[in-house]
Coordinates of C-alpha atoms and ligand atoms in Angstrom, one line a residue:
M1493 CA 16.5 -9.2 22.2
A1494 CA 15.9 -7.8 25.7
W1495 CA 12.1 -7.8 25.2
L1496 CA 12.1 -11.6 25.2
G1497 CA 14.6 -11.6 28.1
R1498 CA 16.4 -14.6 26.6
D1499 CA 19.8 -13.5 25.6
T1500 CA 21.3 -11.6 28.6
D1501 CA 24.5 -13.6 28.2
R1502 CA 25.1 -11.9 24.8
W1503 CA 26.0 -8.8 26.9
S1504 CA 28.1 -10.6 29.5
A1505 CA 30.4 -12.2 26.9
N1506 CA 34.0 -11.1 26.9
G1507 CA 37.2 -11.4 24.9
D1508 CA 37.4 -12.8 21.3
S1509 CA 34.5 -15.1 21.9
R1510 CA 32.4 -12.0 21.8
A1511 CA 32.2 -11.8 18.0
R1512 CA 31.4 -15.4 17.6
Q1513 CA 28.9 -15.3 20.4
A1514 CA 27.3 -12.2 18.9
S1515 CA 26.8 -13.9 15.5
R1516 CA 25.4 -16.9 17.2
A1517 CA 23.1 -14.6 19.3
E1518 CA 22.0 -13.0 16.0
G1519 CA 21.1 -16.4 14.6
A1520 CA 19.3 -17.2 17.8
E1521 CA 17.5 -13.8 17.7
T1522 CA 16.3 -14.5 14.2
A1523 CA 15.0 -17.9 15.2
D1524 CA 13.3 -16.4 18.3
L1525 CA 11.7 -13.6 16.3
L1526 CA 10.4 -16.1 13.7
A1527 CA 9.1 -18.5 16.4
F1528 CA 7.3 -15.7 18.3
D1529 CA 5.9 -14.4 15.0
R1530 CA 4.6 -17.8 14.0
D1531 CA 2.8 -18.3 17.3
H1532 CA 1.5 -14.8 17.9
V1533 CA 1.4 -12.5 14.9
W1534 CA -1.2 -12.7 12.2
H1535 CA -0.1 -12.3 8.6
P1536 CA -2.6 -11.5 5.7
Y1537 CA -4.9 -14.4 5.0
R1538 CA -2.9 -16.9 7.2
P1539 CA -3.7 -19.4 9.9
M1540 CA -2.8 -19.0 13.6
P1541 CA -0.4 -20.4 14.5
D1542 CA 1.3 -20.0 11.1
V1543 CA 3.7 -22.4 9.4
N1544 CA 7.5 -21.8 9.4
D1545 CA 8.0 -20.1 6.0
L1546 CA 8.5 -16.4 6.8
L1547 CA 11.6 -14.5 5.8
L1548 CA 13.0 -12.0 8.3
V1549 CA 13.8 -8.6 6.6
T1550 CA 16.5 -6.6 8.3
G1551 CA 16.8 -3.8 5.7
A1552 CA 15.8 -2.6 2.3
E1553 CA 17.6 -0.2 0.0
G1554 CA 17.1 0.7 -3.7
V1555 CA 15.3 -2.3 -5.2
R1556 CA 16.6 -4.9 -2.8
L1557 CA 15.5 -6.4 0.5
S1558 CA 18.1 -7.5 3.0
L1559 CA 17.2 -10.8 4.7
A1560 CA 18.5 -12.0 8.0
D1561 CA 20.3 -14.9 6.3
G1562 CA 22.4 -12.5 4.3
R1563 CA 20.5 -12.8 1.0
E1564 CA 19.6 -9.6 -0.8
P1565 CA 16.8 -10.3 -3.4
I1566 CA 15.4 -7.8 -5.7
D1567 CA 11.8 -7.0 -4.6
G1568 CA 9.8 -7.9 -7.7
M1569 CA 6.6 -6.9 -5.9
S1570 CA 7.4 -3.3 -4.9
S1571 CA 5.9 -4.2 -1.6
F1572 CA 2.6 -4.9 -3.5
W1573 CA 2.3 -2.0 -6.0
A1574 CA 3.6 0.5 -3.5
A1575 CA 7.4 1.1 -3.4
V1576 CA 7.7 2.4 -7.0
H1577 CA 10.7 4.7 -6.2
G1578 CA 12.5 1.9 -4.3
Y1579 CA 13.5 1.7 -0.7
R1580 CA 15.5 4.4 1.2
N1581 CA 14.8 6.8 -1.6
P1582 CA 16.7 9.9 -0.5
V1583 CA 13.9 12.3 -1.5
L1584 CA 11.3 10.4 0.4
D1585 CA 13.6 9.7 3.4
K1586 CA 14.3 13.4 3.7
A1587 CA 10.7 14.5 3.4
L1588 CA 9.7 12.1 6.2
A1589 CA 12.6 13.1 8.4
D1590 CA 11.9 16.9 7.9
Q1591 CA 8.3 16.4 8.7
A1592 CA 9.1 14.2 11.8
V1593 CA 11.0 17.1 13.4
R1594 CA 8.2 19.6 12.7
F1595 CA 5.3 17.5 14.0
A1596 CA 4.3 13.9 13.4
H1597 CA 0.6 14.2 13.9
V1598 CA -2.2 16.5 14.8
M1599 CA -5.9 15.9 14.7
F1600 CA -7.6 16.9 11.4
G1601 CA -10.9 17.9 13.1
G1602 CA -10.7 21.7 13.4
L1603 CA -7.0 21.8 12.4
T1604 CA -5.2 21.6 9.1
H1605 CA -1.6 21.9 7.9
E1606 CA 0.4 22.6 4.8
P1607 CA 1.4 19.0 3.9
A1608 CA -2.2 17.9 3.7
V1609 CA -3.3 21.0 1.8
R1610 CA -0.5 20.7 -0.7
L1611 CA -1.2 17.0 -1.2
A1612 CA -4.9 17.7 -1.9
K1613 CA -3.9 20.4 -4.4
T1614 CA -1.5 18.1 -6.2
L1615 CA -4.1 15.3 -6.4
V1616 CA -6.7 17.6 -7.8
E1617 CA -4.2 18.7 -10.4
L1618 CA -2.9 15.3 -11.4
T1619 CA -6.2 13.3 -11.5
P1620 CA -8.7 13.5 -14.4
G1621 CA -10.4 16.9 -14.7
G1622 CA -13.5 17.3 -12.6
L1623 CA -12.3 15.5 -9.5
E1624 CA -12.0 18.4 -7.1
H1625 CA -12.6 17.3 -3.5
V1626 CA -10.3 15.1 -1.5
F1627 CA -11.0 12.9 1.5
F1628 CA -7.9 11.5 3.2
C1629 CA -8.1 7.9 4.5
D1630 CA -5.7 5.7 6.3
S1631 CA -5.9 2.7 4.0
G1632 CA -7.1 1.6 0.6
T1633 CA -10.0 -0.4 2.0
V1634 CA -11.2 2.7 4.0
S1635 CA -11.0 4.8 0.8
V1636 CA -13.4 2.3 -0.9
E1637 CA -15.7 2.4 2.2
V1638 CA -15.7 6.2 1.9
A1639 CA -16.4 6.1 -1.8
L1640 CA -19.4 3.9 -1.3
K1641 CA -20.6 6.1 1.5
M1642 CA -20.2 9.2 -0.6
C1643 CA -22.5 7.6 -3.3
L1644 CA -25.1 6.2 -0.9
Q1645 CA -25.2 9.6 1.0
Y1646 CA -25.5 11.5 -2.3
W1647 CA -28.6 9.6 -3.4
S1648 CA -30.2 9.8 0.1
A1649 CA -29.5 13.6 0.1
V1650 CA -31.1 14.2 -3.3
G1651 CA -34.2 12.3 -2.3
R1652 CA -33.5 9.1 -4.1
G1653 CA -32.8 6.9 -1.0
E1654 CA -34.0 3.8 -2.9
K1655 CA -30.7 3.9 -4.9
R1656 CA -28.7 1.8 -2.5
R1657 CA -27.1 -1.1 -4.5
I1658 CA -23.8 -1.2 -6.2
L1659 CA -23.0 -2.8 -9.6
T1660 CA -19.6 -4.2 -10.4
W1661 CA -18.1 -6.7 -12.7
R1662 CA -16.8 -10.1 -11.5
G1663 CA -13.1 -10.7 -10.8
G1664 CA -12.8 -7.5 -8.8
Y1665 CA -11.1 -6.7 -5.5
H1666 CA -11.9 -3.6 -3.5
G1667 CA -10.7 -4.3 0.0
A1668 CA -11.1 -6.3 3.2
T1669 CA -13.8 -4.7 5.3
L1670 CA -17.4 -5.9 5.1
H1671 CA -18.9 -3.3 2.8
S1672 CA -15.9 -3.2 0.5
M1673 CA -15.9 -7.1 0.4
S1674 CA -19.5 -6.9 -0.8
V1675 CA -18.2 -5.6 -4.2
C1676 CA -15.3 -8.1 -4.4
D1677 CA -15.8 -11.1 -6.6
P1678 CA -18.3 -13.4 -4.8
D1679 CA -16.5 -16.5 -6.2
G1680 CA -13.2 -15.4 -4.7
G1681 CA -13.8 -17.8 -1.8
V1682 CA -13.4 -15.4 1.0
P1683 CA -16.5 -13.3 0.6
A1684 CA -18.6 -16.5 0.1
L1685 CA -18.0 -17.0 3.8
W1686 CA -20.1 -13.9 4.5
R1687 CA -23.0 -14.5 2.2
G1688 CA -26.2 -13.4 3.9
L1689 CA -24.4 -10.8 6.0
L1690 CA -23.0 -8.6 3.3
P1691 CA -25.2 -6.3 1.2
E1692 CA -26.2 -8.1 -2.0
Q1693 CA -24.8 -6.2 -4.9
V1694 CA -25.4 -6.5 -8.6
F1695 CA -22.7 -8.4 -10.6
V1696 CA -22.1 -8.6 -14.3
P1697 CA -19.5 -11.0 -15.9
A1698 CA -15.8 -10.0 -15.8
P1699 CA -14.8 -7.8 -18.8
P1700 CA -13.3 -9.7 -21.7
A1701 CA -9.5 -10.1 -21.5
S1702 CA -7.5 -7.8 -23.7
S1703 CA -5.7 -9.6 -26.5
Y1704 CA -3.4 -6.7 -27.1
T1705 CA -1.5 -7.2 -23.8
S1706 CA -0.9 -11.0 -24.4
L1707 CA 2.5 -12.2 -25.6
R1708 CA 0.7 -15.1 -27.2
N1709 CA -0.1 -12.8 -30.2
S1710 CA 2.8 -13.9 -32.4
G1711 CA 2.0 -11.2 -34.9
G1712 CA 3.0 -8.7 -32.3
P1713 CA 0.7 -6.6 -30.3
A1714 CA -1.9 -4.5 -32.0
H1715 CA -2.4 -1.0 -30.7
A1716 CA -5.0 -1.0 -27.9
G1717 CA -7.1 1.3 -30.1
D1718 CA -7.3 -1.3 -32.8
E1719 CA -8.9 -3.8 -30.5
Q1720 CA -12.6 -4.2 -30.8
L1721 CA -15.0 -4.2 -27.8
D1722 CA -17.1 -7.3 -27.5
P1723 CA -20.6 -6.3 -28.6
D1724 CA -22.3 -9.1 -26.7
Y1725 CA -20.5 -8.0 -23.5
V1726 CA -21.5 -4.4 -24.1
A1727 CA -25.1 -5.5 -24.5
T1728 CA -25.0 -7.5 -21.3
L1729 CA -23.6 -4.5 -19.4
A1730 CA -26.3 -2.2 -20.9
R1731 CA -29.1 -4.7 -20.2
T1732 CA -28.1 -5.3 -16.6
V1733 CA -27.5 -1.6 -15.8
A1734 CA -30.9 -0.7 -17.4
E1735 CA -32.7 -3.5 -15.4
H1736 CA -31.3 -2.3 -12.0
A1737 CA -31.0 1.5 -12.7
G1738 CA -33.7 2.5 -10.2
E1739 CA -31.9 0.8 -7.3
L1740 CA -28.3 1.5 -8.3
A1741 CA -26.3 4.1 -6.4
A1742 CA -23.0 3.4 -8.2
I1743 CA -20.9 1.3 -10.4
I1744 CA -17.5 0.5 -9.0
V1745 CA -14.6 -1.1 -11.0
E1746 CA -10.9 -1.4 -11.1
P1747 CA -10.1 0.3 -14.4
V1748 CA -8.0 -1.6 -17.0
V1749 CA -6.4 -4.0 -14.5
Q1750 CA -8.2 -6.3 -12.2
S1751 CA -5.5 -6.9 -9.7
A1752 CA -6.0 -9.3 -6.7
G1753 CA -8.9 -10.9 -8.6
G1754 CA -6.5 -12.4 -11.1
M1755 CA -4.2 -9.8 -12.8
R1756 CA -6.6 -9.5 -15.7
F1757 CA -6.3 -6.7 -18.2
H1758 CA -9.2 -5.3 -20.3
H1759 CA -9.7 -2.7 -23.0
P1760 CA -10.1 0.8 -21.7
G1761 CA -13.1 1.2 -24.0
Y1762 CA -15.2 -0.6 -21.5
L1763 CA -14.7 2.3 -19.1
R1764 CA -16.2 4.7 -21.7
V1765 CA -19.2 2.3 -22.0
L1766 CA -19.6 2.4 -18.2
R1767 CA -19.4 6.2 -18.2
E1768 CA -22.1 6.4 -20.9
L1769 CA -24.4 3.9 -19.2
A1770 CA -23.9 5.6 -15.8
D1771 CA -24.8 9.0 -17.3
A1772 CA -27.8 7.6 -19.2
H1773 CA -29.3 6.0 -16.1
D1774 CA -28.3 8.5 -13.5
I1775 CA -25.8 6.3 -11.6
L1776 CA -22.5 7.4 -10.1
L1777 CA -19.2 5.8 -11.3
I1778 CA -16.4 4.9 -9.0
F1779 CA -12.9 4.0 -10.2
D1780 CA -10.8 2.1 -7.7
E1781 CA -7.3 3.0 -8.8
M1782 CA -5.5 1.7 -5.7
A1783 CA -3.3 -0.6 -7.8
T1784 CA -3.4 1.1 -11.2
G1785 CA -2.8 4.7 -10.0
F1786 CA 0.6 6.5 -10.3
G1787 CA 1.9 5.0 -13.5
H1788 CA 1.8 1.2 -13.3
T1789 CA -0.2 0.7 -16.5
G1790 CA 1.8 3.2 -18.5
A1791 CA -0.7 6.1 -17.9
L1792 CA -0.6 8.1 -14.7
F1793 CA -4.1 6.8 -13.9
A1794 CA -5.8 4.0 -15.7
A1795 CA -8.7 6.4 -16.3
D1796 CA -6.4 8.4 -18.6
H1797 CA -6.3 5.4 -21.0
A1798 CA -10.0 5.9 -21.6
G1799 CA -10.2 9.7 -21.2
V1800 CA -12.9 9.2 -18.7
T1801 CA -13.5 11.0 -15.4
P1802 CA -15.3 9.0 -12.8
D1803 CA -17.5 10.7 -10.2
V1804 CA -15.4 9.2 -7.4
M1805 CA -11.8 7.9 -7.5
C1806 CA -9.9 5.8 -4.9
L1807 CA -6.1 6.1 -4.5
G1808 CA -3.6 4.4 -2.3
K1809 CA -0.7 2.0 -2.4
A1810 CA 1.9 4.0 -4.4
L1811 CA 0.5 7.3 -3.2
T1812 CA 3.0 7.3 -0.3
G1813 CA 5.8 5.7 -2.4
G1814 CA 5.1 2.6 -0.3
Y1815 CA 6.5 4.2 2.8
M1816 CA 3.3 4.0 4.9
S1817 CA -0.4 3.4 4.7
G1818 CA -2.2 6.3 3.2
A1819 CA -5.1 6.7 0.8
A1820 CA -7.5 9.3 -0.6
T1821 CA -11.0 9.4 -2.1
L1822 CA -11.7 12.1 -4.6
C1823 CA -15.0 13.2 -6.0
T1824 CA -16.6 15.8 -8.3
P1825 CA -18.5 18.9 -7.2
R1826 CA -21.8 17.2 -8.1
V1827 CA -21.2 14.5 -5.5
A1828 CA -20.0 16.9 -2.8
D1829 CA -22.8 19.4 -3.5
G1830 CA -25.4 16.6 -3.4
I1831 CA -24.1 15.4 0.0
G1832 CA -24.3 19.0 1.2
R1833 CA -28.0 19.1 0.5
G1834 CA -28.7 16.1 2.9
R1835 CA -29.5 15.8 6.6
P1836 CA -26.9 16.0 8.1
P1837 CA -25.3 18.1 5.3
V1838 CA -21.8 16.5 5.9
L1839 CA -20.0 13.4 4.8
V1840 CA -20.6 11.1 7.8
H1841 CA -17.0 9.8 8.1
G1842 CA -13.9 10.7 10.1
Q1843 CA -10.9 8.9 11.5
T1844 CA -8.3 9.6 14.2
F1845 CA -5.3 9.6 11.9
M1846 CA -6.8 11.1 8.7
G1847 CA -4.6 13.7 7.0
N1848 CA -1.6 12.5 9.0
P1849 CA 1.3 15.0 8.3
L1850 CA 4.0 12.3 7.9
V1851 CA 1.8 10.4 5.3
A1852 CA 1.1 13.7 3.5
A1853 CA 4.7 14.8 3.5
V1854 CA 6.0 11.5 2.1
S1855 CA 3.2 11.4 -0.4
N1856 CA 4.1 14.9 -1.6
A1857 CA 7.7 13.8 -2.1
S1858 CA 6.6 10.7 -4.0
L1859 CA 4.3 12.8 -6.2
S1860 CA 7.0 15.4 -6.8
L1861 CA 9.2 12.6 -8.2
L1862 CA 6.3 11.5 -10.5
A1863 CA 5.5 15.0 -11.5
G1864 CA 9.0 15.2 -13.0
G1865 CA 7.5 12.9 -15.7
G1866 CA 10.5 10.5 -15.7
W1867 CA 8.3 7.7 -14.6
R1868 CA 6.7 7.5 -18.1
G1869 CA 10.1 6.6 -19.8
E1870 CA 10.9 4.2 -16.9
V1871 CA 7.6 2.4 -17.2
F1872 CA 7.9 2.3 -21.0
R1873 CA 11.4 0.8 -20.7
I1874 CA 10.3 -1.7 -18.1
E1875 CA 7.4 -2.8 -20.3
K1876 CA 9.7 -3.4 -23.2
A1877 CA 12.2 -5.3 -21.0
L1878 CA 9.3 -7.4 -19.5
R1879 CA 8.0 -8.2 -23.0
E1880 CA 11.5 -9.4 -24.0
G1881 CA 12.3 -11.3 -20.8
L1882 CA 8.9 -13.1 -20.5
R1883 CA 8.6 -14.0 -24.2
E1884 CA 10.2 -17.5 -23.6
A1885 CA 7.6 -18.2 -20.9
V1886 CA 4.9 -18.5 -23.6
H1887 CA 6.2 -21.9 -24.6
L1888 CA 6.6 -23.4 -21.1
D1889 CA 4.5 -26.3 -20.2
G1890 CA 1.4 -25.4 -18.2
V1891 CA 1.5 -21.7 -19.2
V1892 CA -2.0 -20.4 -20.2
D1893 CA -1.0 -16.8 -20.9
V1894 CA 1.8 -14.4 -20.6
R1895 CA 0.8 -10.7 -20.5
V1896 CA 2.5 -7.4 -19.9
L1897 CA 1.1 -3.9 -19.4
G1898 CA 3.3 -1.1 -18.3
A1899 CA 5.3 -2.2 -15.3
I1900 CA 3.1 -5.3 -14.7
G1901 CA 4.2 -8.7 -15.9
V1902 CA 2.1 -11.8 -15.5
I1903 CA 2.5 -15.5 -16.2
E1904 CA -0.8 -17.3 -15.9
L1905 CA -0.6 -21.1 -15.2
D1906 CA -3.0 -24.0 -15.6
R1907 CA -2.4 -24.9 -11.9
P1908 CA -2.4 -23.2 -8.5
A1909 CA 0.8 -21.5 -7.3
D1910 CA 2.7 -23.4 -4.6
P1911 CA 5.5 -22.4 -2.2
R1912 CA 8.2 -24.0 -4.5
M1913 CA 7.6 -21.2 -7.0
A1914 CA 8.6 -18.4 -4.6
A1915 CA 11.6 -20.5 -3.5
A1916 CA 12.7 -21.0 -7.1
A1917 CA 12.5 -17.2 -7.7
L1918 CA 14.4 -16.5 -4.5
D1919 CA 17.2 -18.9 -5.7
K1920 CA 17.4 -16.6 -8.7
G1921 CA 17.7 -13.6 -6.4
V1922 CA 14.2 -12.2 -6.7
W1923 CA 11.3 -11.9 -4.2
L1924 CA 8.0 -12.8 -5.8
R1925 CA 4.8 -13.8 -4.2
P1926 CA 2.9 -16.0 -6.7
F1927 CA -0.8 -16.4 -5.8
R1928 CA -3.9 -18.1 -7.3
N1929 CA -2.5 -19.5 -10.6
L1930 CA -0.3 -16.5 -11.2
V1931 CA 3.4 -15.7 -11.2
Y1932 CA 3.6 -12.0 -11.6
C1933 CA 5.8 -9.0 -10.9
L1934 CA 5.3 -5.3 -10.2
P1935 CA 8.9 -4.0 -10.3
P1936 CA 9.9 -0.6 -8.8
Y1937 CA 10.3 1.9 -11.6
V1938 CA 13.9 2.4 -10.6
C1939 CA 14.9 -1.1 -11.7
T1940 CA 17.6 -1.3 -14.3
D1941 CA 17.2 -3.4 -17.5
D1942 CA 19.5 -6.0 -16.0
E1943 CA 17.4 -6.2 -12.9
I1944 CA 14.2 -6.6 -15.0
A1945 CA 15.9 -9.4 -16.9
Q1946 CA 16.8 -11.1 -13.6
I1947 CA 13.1 -10.7 -12.5
C1948 CA 12.0 -12.3 -15.7
S1949 CA 14.3 -15.2 -15.4
A1950 CA 13.1 -15.7 -11.8
M1951 CA 9.5 -15.7 -13.0
V1952 CA 10.3 -18.3 -15.7
A1953 CA 12.1 -20.4 -13.1
A1954 CA 9.1 -20.0 -10.7
A1955 CA 6.6 -21.0 -13.4
G1956 CA 8.7 -24.1 -14.2
A1957 CA 9.0 -25.1 -10.5
Ligands
LIG2218 C1 -5.0 -3.1 -2.4 C2 -6.3 -2.7 -2.9 C3 -7.4 -2.3 -2.1 C4 -7.2 -2.3 -0.6 O1 -6.2 -1.4 -0.1 P1 -5.6 -1.7 1.3 O2 -4.6 -0.6 1.5 O3 -4.9 -3.0 1.3 O4 -6.7 -1.6 2.3 C5 -8.6 -1.9 -2.7 N1 -8.7 -2.0 -4.0 C6 -7.8 -2.3 -4.8 C7 -8.0 -2.3 -6.3 C8 -6.5 -2.7 -4.3 O5 -5.6 -3.1 -5.2

């Protein structure tokens, strides 16, 4: 590790002691990396300096991570909704390598290129009809910022500048910058720190949990279509939207699955209610499909479960197959035309690396794998295997609910997750990252049935730890 200048003797060793010394040097290198990391490198939502609990990854292939200590756990998280085709996927590797030898980046102001144009065309084709314009962003959070800006600029441009607030339901997560945090659940703890600084948005209660996804239903799951919407909740939505209509620019929600806010699933019918209310009161509708997009819920987009087109849609995470950060915000011609009538008649946003060719090329490869349609069978198979494998968790002590939707499996506990849970999963050969009161998995679509069974038994072990 020349950069730390501490192991020069690794290179001066000779004879048969060399191998032993090399392996000892490797162990020392791991320890040095972890020590420097702990004292200097910030991880998501962690203190500085951190505690000593990080695992050093030295490789990743297929559905497995390689750790410095030799273990090779299955990644039950798909690097957080992203690596749906697995690691070192040959199609994605090749697309990235081919683009890297053409050109890695050019500015998007005044220039364009085939990978970006092709990606935009595919996104317009795949997303619900009516979403025709694409803004490329470098992260999911930025794509939410852009979505909010699109709506705020739209109303300003059409002479309704008083429409500046956003309505959302509780339990949501939309990103980590200040404006995107303003539409996250205000009881989530973190945004409460910023009260008074963030724009004050309009909140309605979280949507009722779907009973059809819960394994607690011993009679077997009903079809989603058989489930009834809660009339009281619908009335609350209608009343709040009507009350604030004059000041509302947009409604933003995560459709069908509220992810970081608690892995809660709701009936897609509530999305149709939101669409009707937005239309009736002249409000724009944003679906943040960062987590739900690209098949996780069993539909290509969660909006497809409801047959609803939002005015604006945010995509990220699995867009690039989990290879790198990349996101996109799509909108309808109504939104784009409205913005074009304003002063200035442009969307006031741009970033240095927007439309990056490597991101676009690997996203095109990821979408080409999805376009083959095989994902549907894979997600259906995973859903079945998760339902089977997690059924026993229903009867565990301290388990509040067990639910499965598409390639998402959740065990909800009556207590907060603690580090022993991830350790118990790792002992079973699976990388999980329990949070809040949840042990959950988002397996890569390329997992075999045996690998799903292993993930399930690791989840059960974690929940019992
Ligand atoms: C992950 C996520 C984001 C933020 O995306 P980043 O790439 O982490 O900035 C926003 N909304 C939802 C629903 C997400 O799941």
